[in-house]
XYZ file of C-alpha atoms in Angstrom:
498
model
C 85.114 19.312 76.585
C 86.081 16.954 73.828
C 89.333 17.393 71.473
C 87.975 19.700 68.655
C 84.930 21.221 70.303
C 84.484 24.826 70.813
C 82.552 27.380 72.444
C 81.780 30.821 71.401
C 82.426 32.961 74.109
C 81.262 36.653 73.289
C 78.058 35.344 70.980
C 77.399 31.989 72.368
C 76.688 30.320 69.636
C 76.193 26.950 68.204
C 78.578 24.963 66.126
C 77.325 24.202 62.835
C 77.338 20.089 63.122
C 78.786 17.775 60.312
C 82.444 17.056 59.608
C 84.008 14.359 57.054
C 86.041 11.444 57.164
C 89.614 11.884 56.210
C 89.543 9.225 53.799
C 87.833 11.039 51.158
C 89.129 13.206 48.028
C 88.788 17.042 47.027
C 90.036 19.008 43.516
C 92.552 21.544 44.150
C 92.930 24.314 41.373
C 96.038 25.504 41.995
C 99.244 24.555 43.958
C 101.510 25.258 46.611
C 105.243 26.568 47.249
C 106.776 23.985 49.653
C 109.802 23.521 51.739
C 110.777 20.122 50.816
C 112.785 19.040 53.779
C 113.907 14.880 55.022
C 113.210 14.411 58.329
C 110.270 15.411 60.712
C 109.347 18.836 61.618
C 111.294 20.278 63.847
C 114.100 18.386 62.823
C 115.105 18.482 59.338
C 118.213 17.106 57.729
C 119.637 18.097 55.085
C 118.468 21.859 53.152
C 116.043 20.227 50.966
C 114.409 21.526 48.245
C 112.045 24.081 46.942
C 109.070 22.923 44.861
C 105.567 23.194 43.706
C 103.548 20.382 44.316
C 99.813 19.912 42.976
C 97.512 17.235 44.044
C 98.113 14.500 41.728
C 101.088 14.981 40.825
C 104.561 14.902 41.422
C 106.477 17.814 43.124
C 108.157 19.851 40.729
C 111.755 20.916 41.974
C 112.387 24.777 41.598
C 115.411 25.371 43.424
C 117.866 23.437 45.553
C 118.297 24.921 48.778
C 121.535 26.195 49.583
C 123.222 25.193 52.699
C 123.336 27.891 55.275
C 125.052 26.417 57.929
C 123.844 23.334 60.401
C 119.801 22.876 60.947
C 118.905 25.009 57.723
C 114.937 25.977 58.274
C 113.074 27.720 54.948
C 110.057 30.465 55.884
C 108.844 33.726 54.607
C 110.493 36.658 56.010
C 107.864 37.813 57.537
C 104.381 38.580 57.282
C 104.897 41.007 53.955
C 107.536 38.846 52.224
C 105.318 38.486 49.440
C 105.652 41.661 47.009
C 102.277 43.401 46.509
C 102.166 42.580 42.305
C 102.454 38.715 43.898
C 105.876 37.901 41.365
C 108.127 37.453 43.811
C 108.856 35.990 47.695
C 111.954 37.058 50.275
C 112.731 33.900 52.063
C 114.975 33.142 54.981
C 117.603 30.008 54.855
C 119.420 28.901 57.636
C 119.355 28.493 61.308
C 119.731 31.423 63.986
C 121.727 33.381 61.176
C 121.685 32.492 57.288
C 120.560 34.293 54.307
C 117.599 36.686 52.661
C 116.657 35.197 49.143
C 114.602 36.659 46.600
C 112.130 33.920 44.984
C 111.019 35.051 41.388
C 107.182 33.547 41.255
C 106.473 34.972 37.974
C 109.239 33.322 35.373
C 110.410 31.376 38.114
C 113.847 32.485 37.998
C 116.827 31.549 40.131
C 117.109 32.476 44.078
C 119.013 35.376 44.589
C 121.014 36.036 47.814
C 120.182 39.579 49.105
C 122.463 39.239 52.220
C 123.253 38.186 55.604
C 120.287 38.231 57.844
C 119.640 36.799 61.159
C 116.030 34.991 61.791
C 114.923 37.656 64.303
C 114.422 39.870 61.498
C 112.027 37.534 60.020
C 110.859 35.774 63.041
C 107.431 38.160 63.247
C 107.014 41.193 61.679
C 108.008 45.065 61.590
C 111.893 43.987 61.146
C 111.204 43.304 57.643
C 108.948 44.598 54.649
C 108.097 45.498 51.430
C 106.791 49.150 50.475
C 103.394 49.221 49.596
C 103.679 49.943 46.169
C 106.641 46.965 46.264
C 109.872 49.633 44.914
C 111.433 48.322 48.121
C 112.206 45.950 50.577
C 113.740 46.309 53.900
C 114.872 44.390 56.678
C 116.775 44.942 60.138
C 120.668 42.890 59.515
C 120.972 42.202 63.197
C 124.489 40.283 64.396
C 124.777 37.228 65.277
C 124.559 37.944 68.637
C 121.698 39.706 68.646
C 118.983 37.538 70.432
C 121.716 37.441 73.500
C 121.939 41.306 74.120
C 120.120 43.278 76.459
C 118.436 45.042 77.448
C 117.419 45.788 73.431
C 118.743 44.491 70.130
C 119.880 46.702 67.096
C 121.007 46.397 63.627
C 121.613 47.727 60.160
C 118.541 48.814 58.879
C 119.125 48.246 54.596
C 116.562 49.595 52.147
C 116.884 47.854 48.298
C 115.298 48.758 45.284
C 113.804 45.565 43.891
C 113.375 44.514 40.415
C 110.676 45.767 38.390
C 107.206 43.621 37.989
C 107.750 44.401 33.586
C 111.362 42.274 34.104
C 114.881 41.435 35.342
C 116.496 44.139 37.270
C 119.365 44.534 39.801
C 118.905 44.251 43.333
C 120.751 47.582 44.383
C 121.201 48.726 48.135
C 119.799 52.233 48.104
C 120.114 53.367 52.049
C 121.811 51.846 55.390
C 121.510 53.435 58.557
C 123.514 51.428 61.642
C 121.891 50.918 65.236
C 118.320 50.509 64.252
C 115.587 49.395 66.505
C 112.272 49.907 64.369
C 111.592 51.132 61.541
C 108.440 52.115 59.156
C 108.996 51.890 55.253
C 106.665 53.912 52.684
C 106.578 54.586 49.005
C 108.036 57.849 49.469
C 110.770 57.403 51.991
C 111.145 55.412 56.084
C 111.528 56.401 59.372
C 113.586 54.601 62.131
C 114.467 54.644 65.355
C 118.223 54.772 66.548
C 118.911 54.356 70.337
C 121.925 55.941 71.610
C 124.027 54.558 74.634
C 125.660 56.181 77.794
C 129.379 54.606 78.897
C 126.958 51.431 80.432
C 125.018 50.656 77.231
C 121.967 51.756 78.514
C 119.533 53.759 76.011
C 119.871 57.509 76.909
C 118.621 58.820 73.510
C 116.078 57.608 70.868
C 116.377 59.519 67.965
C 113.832 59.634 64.697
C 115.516 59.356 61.744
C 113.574 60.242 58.217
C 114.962 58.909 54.461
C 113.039 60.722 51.950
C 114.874 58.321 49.319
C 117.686 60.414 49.016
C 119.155 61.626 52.348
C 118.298 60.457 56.103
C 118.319 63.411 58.767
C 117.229 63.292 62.179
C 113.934 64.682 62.964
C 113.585 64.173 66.752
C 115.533 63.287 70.004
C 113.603 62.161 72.854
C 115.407 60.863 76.126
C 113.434 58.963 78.714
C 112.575 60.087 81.995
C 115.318 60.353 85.004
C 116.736 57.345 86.354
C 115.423 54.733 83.127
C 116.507 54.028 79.744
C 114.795 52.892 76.356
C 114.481 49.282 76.263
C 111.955 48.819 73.047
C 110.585 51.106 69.810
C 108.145 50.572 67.241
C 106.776 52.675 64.633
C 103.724 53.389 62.477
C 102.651 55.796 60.173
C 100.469 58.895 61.356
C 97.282 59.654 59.345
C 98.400 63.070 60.677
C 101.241 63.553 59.108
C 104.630 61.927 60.229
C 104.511 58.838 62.727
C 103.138 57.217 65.899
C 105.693 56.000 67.827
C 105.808 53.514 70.933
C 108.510 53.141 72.982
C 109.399 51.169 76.494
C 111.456 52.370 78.897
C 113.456 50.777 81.936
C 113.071 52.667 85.745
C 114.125 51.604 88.899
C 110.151 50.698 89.770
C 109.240 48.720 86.591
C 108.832 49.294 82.987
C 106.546 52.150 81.881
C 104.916 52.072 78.404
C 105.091 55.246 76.284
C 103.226 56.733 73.327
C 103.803 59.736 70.603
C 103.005 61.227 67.774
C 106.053 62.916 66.088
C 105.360 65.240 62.846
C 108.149 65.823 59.960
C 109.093 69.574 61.540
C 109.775 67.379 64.915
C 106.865 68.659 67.178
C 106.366 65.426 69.258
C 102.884 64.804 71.329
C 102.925 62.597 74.011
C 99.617 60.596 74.505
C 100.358 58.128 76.909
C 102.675 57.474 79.615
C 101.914 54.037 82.053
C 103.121 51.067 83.368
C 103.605 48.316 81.070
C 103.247 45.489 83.455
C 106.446 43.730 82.018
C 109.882 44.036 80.490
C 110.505 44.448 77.227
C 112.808 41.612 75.313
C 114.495 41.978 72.311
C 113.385 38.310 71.220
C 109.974 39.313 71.845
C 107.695 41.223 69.118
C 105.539 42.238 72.523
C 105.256 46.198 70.833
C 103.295 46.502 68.311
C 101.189 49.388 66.507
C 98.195 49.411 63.766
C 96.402 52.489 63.229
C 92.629 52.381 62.412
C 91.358 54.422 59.225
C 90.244 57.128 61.666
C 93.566 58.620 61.842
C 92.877 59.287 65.549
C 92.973 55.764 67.444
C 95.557 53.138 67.459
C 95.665 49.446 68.676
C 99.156 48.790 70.474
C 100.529 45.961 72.825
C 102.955 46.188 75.769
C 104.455 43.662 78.078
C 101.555 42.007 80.126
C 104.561 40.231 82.765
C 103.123 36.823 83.000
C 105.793 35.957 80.343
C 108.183 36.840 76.982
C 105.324 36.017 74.361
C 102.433 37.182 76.467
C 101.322 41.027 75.858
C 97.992 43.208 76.864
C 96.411 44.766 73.870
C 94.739 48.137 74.241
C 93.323 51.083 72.066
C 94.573 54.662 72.358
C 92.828 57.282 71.582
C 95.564 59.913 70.253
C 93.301 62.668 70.406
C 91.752 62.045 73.937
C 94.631 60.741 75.646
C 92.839 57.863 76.880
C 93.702 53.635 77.044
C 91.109 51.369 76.929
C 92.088 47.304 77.595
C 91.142 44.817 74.607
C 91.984 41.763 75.852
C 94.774 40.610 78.504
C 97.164 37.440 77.762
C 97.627 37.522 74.189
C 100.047 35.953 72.935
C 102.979 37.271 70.315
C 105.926 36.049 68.345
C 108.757 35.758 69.696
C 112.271 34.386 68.994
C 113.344 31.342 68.441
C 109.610 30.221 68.429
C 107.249 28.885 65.804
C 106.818 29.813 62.632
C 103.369 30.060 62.649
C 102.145 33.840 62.973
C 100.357 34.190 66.349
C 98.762 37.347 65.811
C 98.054 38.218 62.089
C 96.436 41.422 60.014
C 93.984 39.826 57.265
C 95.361 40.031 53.715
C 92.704 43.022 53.518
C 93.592 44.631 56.307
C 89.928 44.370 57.611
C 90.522 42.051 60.434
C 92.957 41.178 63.248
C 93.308 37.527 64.686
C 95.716 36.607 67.770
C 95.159 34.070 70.810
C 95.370 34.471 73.746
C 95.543 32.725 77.275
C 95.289 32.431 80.729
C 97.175 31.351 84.036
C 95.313 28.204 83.851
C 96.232 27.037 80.740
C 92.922 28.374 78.692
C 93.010 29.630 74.896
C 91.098 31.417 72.705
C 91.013 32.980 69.206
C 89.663 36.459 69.091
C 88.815 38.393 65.881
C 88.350 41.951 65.461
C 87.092 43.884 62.630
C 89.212 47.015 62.745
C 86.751 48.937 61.378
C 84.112 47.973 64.014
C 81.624 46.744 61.395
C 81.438 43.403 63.029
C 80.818 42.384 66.347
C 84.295 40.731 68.256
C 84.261 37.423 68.233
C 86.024 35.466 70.895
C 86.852 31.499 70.415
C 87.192 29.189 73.157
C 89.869 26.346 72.391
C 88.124 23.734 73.940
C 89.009 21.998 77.463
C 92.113 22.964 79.727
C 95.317 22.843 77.848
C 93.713 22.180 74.700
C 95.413 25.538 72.286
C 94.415 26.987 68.790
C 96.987 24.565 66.902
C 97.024 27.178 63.948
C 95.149 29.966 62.259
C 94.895 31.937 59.226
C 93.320 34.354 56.764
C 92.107 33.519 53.383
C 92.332 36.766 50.927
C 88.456 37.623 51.457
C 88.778 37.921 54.998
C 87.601 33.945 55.868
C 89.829 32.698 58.994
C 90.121 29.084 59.254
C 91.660 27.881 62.437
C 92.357 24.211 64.603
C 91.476 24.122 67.668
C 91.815 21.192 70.696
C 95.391 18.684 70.930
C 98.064 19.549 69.513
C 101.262 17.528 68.435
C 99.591 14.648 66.770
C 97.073 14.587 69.041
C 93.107 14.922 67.533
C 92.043 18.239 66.613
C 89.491 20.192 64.255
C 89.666 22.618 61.824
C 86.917 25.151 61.967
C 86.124 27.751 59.644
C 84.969 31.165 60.145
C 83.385 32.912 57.405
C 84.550 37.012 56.892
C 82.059 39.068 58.839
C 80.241 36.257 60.542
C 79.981 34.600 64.022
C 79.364 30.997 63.755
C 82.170 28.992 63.080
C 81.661 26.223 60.860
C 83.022 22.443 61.463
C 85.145 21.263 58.424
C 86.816 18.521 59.898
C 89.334 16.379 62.715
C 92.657 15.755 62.326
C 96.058 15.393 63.828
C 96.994 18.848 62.481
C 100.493 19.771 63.420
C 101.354 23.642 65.134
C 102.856 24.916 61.759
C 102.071 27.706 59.133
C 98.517 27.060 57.623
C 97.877 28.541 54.101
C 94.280 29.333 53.275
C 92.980 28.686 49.689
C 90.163 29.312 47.696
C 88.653 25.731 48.411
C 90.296 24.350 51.449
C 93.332 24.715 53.978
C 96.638 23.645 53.400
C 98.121 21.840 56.759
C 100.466 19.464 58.303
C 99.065 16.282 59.022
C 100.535 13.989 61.372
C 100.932 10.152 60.706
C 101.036 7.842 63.396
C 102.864 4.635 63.506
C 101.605 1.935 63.106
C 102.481 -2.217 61.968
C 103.215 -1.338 58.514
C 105.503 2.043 58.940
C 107.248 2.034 62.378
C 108.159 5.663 62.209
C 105.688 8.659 62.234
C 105.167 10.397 58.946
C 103.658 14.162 57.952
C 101.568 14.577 54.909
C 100.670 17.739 53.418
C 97.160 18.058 52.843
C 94.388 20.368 51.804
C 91.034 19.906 54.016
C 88.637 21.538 51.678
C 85.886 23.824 52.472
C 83.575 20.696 50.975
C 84.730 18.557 53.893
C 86.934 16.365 51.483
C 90.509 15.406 51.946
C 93.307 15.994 49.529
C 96.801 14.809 50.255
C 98.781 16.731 48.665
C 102.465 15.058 49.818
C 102.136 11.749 51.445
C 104.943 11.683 54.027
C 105.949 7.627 54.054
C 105.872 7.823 50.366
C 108.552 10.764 49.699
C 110.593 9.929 53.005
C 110.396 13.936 54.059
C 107.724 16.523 54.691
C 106.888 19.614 52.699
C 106.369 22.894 54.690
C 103.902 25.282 53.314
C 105.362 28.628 52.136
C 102.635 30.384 49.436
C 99.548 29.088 47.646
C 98.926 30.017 44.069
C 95.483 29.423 42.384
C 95.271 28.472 39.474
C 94.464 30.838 36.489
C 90.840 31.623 36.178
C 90.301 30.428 39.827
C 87.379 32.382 41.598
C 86.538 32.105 44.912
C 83.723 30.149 46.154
């Protein structure tokens, strides 16, 4: 199969035909946060700088970034580093360890430094978050050496009041709890997980710790069965009261994959207990949990063995006791990895995306309406080896994704609409494997620039492919001798979506 043709597994259906040459121009109400960085991507030098940048004009400088050490990279922290008013962005600076910074979006105030912070923490997500109602933020302060420990990795779990949406206010550490693992943060308090060590280091204990916003106490100790130890945790909240919790444990025959339900008094229901099929890795975000509104069935991964990044994703019925298999091979973040978010939660919360692949080297993009009101829809890539490049949400639900080569090599972005199943052609490329922001008329990507008589070096423009199947470049690469990684999009007052 060609570069940038796809096939509809689950619905076989046709591709809408059409496309555009790249040559063309597109309107773009509104403009986009960058990472200004010299270099290529991958390979930056320098910090760089922070700026907006609108098509037609010039990039507008909002902050310097400050060094953080050798190879300093700018992302989000994390899938819910945006607060939920939209005024204001936690961004990671540095390399494996650097900084958390607070980006005011609103009056476009100075970065503030919230503290150390390794990239784990904002490598993929659960390490790091606001609280839904955006009173908080919170994020895992792992050590330096925490991507080199086994068999888990732990650190300070910090909880700050952040400034109110009305105007300027301190940044004040309200809670820190040492030796977390996972943690869940809510408008009225958290919960964590602390694993406690025998004289080897191995996880005897796991212990459920609540913060109602004053004082943490510990709600529940479970210990894992004879002859293993606790190698993983993650935590969600429980539409029954108190939380679901998953946890992975170590035995001498493999690693088994367990699942509760703990409430506040600390009556804990077991609801699973199975092999996982893999170890767990502390550089891997392999355990996950998201409830569905039913209060009563959960979607979780666990270690599928083929490799770090590669997980099974089942549901669980809590009240039946019962697994059923989703998909095998999907693939999660892990650390050092992309930045890209391989397996994302719409903006909504309506839909789930994630890829994944098999043994011989076959992708897909699935999508899942979590509240079953659309059928799954599973994407084929194209021909062997050919990978979704990148994919994302827009707010309404819309995932727009490239599909075929990959590192400068001719690809398409495809569009498909919120609740449908036909994915619609918008046009090739050479996009690059990088974040993707999703507008209200087009896609922000990386475009790669090949070489040629006139420029002997390669070059990466920022563009927006819009919906219309017109071309903006947004940051021509040769022209400002550096690249501009996408952080947020920000329409433009007034802006309605199409």
């Amino acid at each position: 199969m060609a570069p940038g043709r796809i096939a509809v597994v689950a619905l076989m259906v046709a591709l809408l035909a059409g496309g555009a040459a790249l040559a063309q121009e597109s309107s773009a109400p509104g403009r986009v946060l960058v990472w200004l960085a010299p270099g290529q991507p991958g390979a930056p030098v320098g910090p760089g700088t922070l700026a907006w940048v609108t098509a037609g004009a010039a990039p507008q400088p909002l902050a310097e970034v400050p060094a953080e050490g050798p190879q300093t990279r700018v992302f989000a922290c994390g899938p819910e580093a945006l607060a939920p008013s939209g005024d204001g962005l936690v961004i990671f600076i540095g390399a494996e360890t650097g900084g958390l910074y607070y980006l005011p979006l609103v009056a476009e105030g100075a970065l503030t430094r919230l503290g150390n912070a390794h990239a784990l923490a904002c490598n993929g997500p659960d390490r790091a978050a606001y609280s839904p109602d955006g009173r908080r933020w919170a994020y895992i302060d792992y050590p330096a050496d925490a991507t080199r420990r086994a068999p888990f990795a732990s650190g300070t779990l910090r909880i700050l009041t952040m400034p109110a949406a009305e105007g300027p206010a301190p940044f004040v550490e309200t809670a820190a709890f040492p030796e977390i693992v996972a943690f869940t943060l809510g408008d009225a308090g958290a919960y964590a997980v602390r694993f406690f060590t025998d004289v080897n280091g191995l996880a005897d204990e796991a212990a459920l710790i609540g913060w109602d916003g004053a004082a943490g106490r510990e709600i529940a100790t479970l210990t894992p069965a004879r002859g293993c130890d606790w190698t993983s945790a993650a935590l969600a909240p429980y539409a029954g009261g108190g939380v679901i919790l998953s946890l992975g444990q170590h035995c001498p025959g493999g690693s088994q994959w367990r699942l509760f339900t703990i409430r506040d008094d600390g009556l804990a229901t077991e609801h699973v207990y199975m092999p996982s099929g893999g170890a767990y890795l502390p550089t891997s975000t392999v355990n996950r949990l998201i409830p569905l509104a039913d209060g009563r069935r959960v979607l979780a991964t666990f270690p599928n063995g083929r490799a770090a990044s590669v997980a099974n994703l089942v549901l669980a019925d809590l009240a039946a006791k019962t697994v059923t298999l989703v998909t095998e091979g999907v693939t999660v973040d892990t650390f050092p990895g992309g930045l890209a978010r391989l397996f994302q939660l719409s903006p909504d919360g309506r839909f789930l995306a994630y890829v994944s692949s098999t043994a011989n080297d076959e992708h897909f993009l699935h999508r899942l309406a979590l509240d079953g009101s659309v059928t799954p829809v599973t994407i084929n890539a194209g021909s062997r080896g050919d990978v979704i490049a990148t994919f994302s949400f827009g707010a309404d639900g819309r995932l727009a994704f490239v599909a075929g080569g990959t590192g400068g090599q001719d690809n398409t972005l495809f569009l498909l609409p919120a609740g449908g199943a036909m994915p619609q052609r918008v046009m090739r490329g050479r996009f690059l494997q990088s974040a993707s922001l999703v507008t209200d008329v087009g896609v922000i990507l990386l475009n790669h620039v090949p070489a040629d008589a006139g420029y002997p070096r390669t070059a990466t423009d920022l563009v927006l492919a819009g919906f219309d199947g017109r071309l903006t470049t947004l940051l021509e690469g040769r022209t400002a001798g550096s690249w501009g990684y996408p952080l947020l999009w920000q329409a433009a007052p007034g802006a309605e979506v199409p």
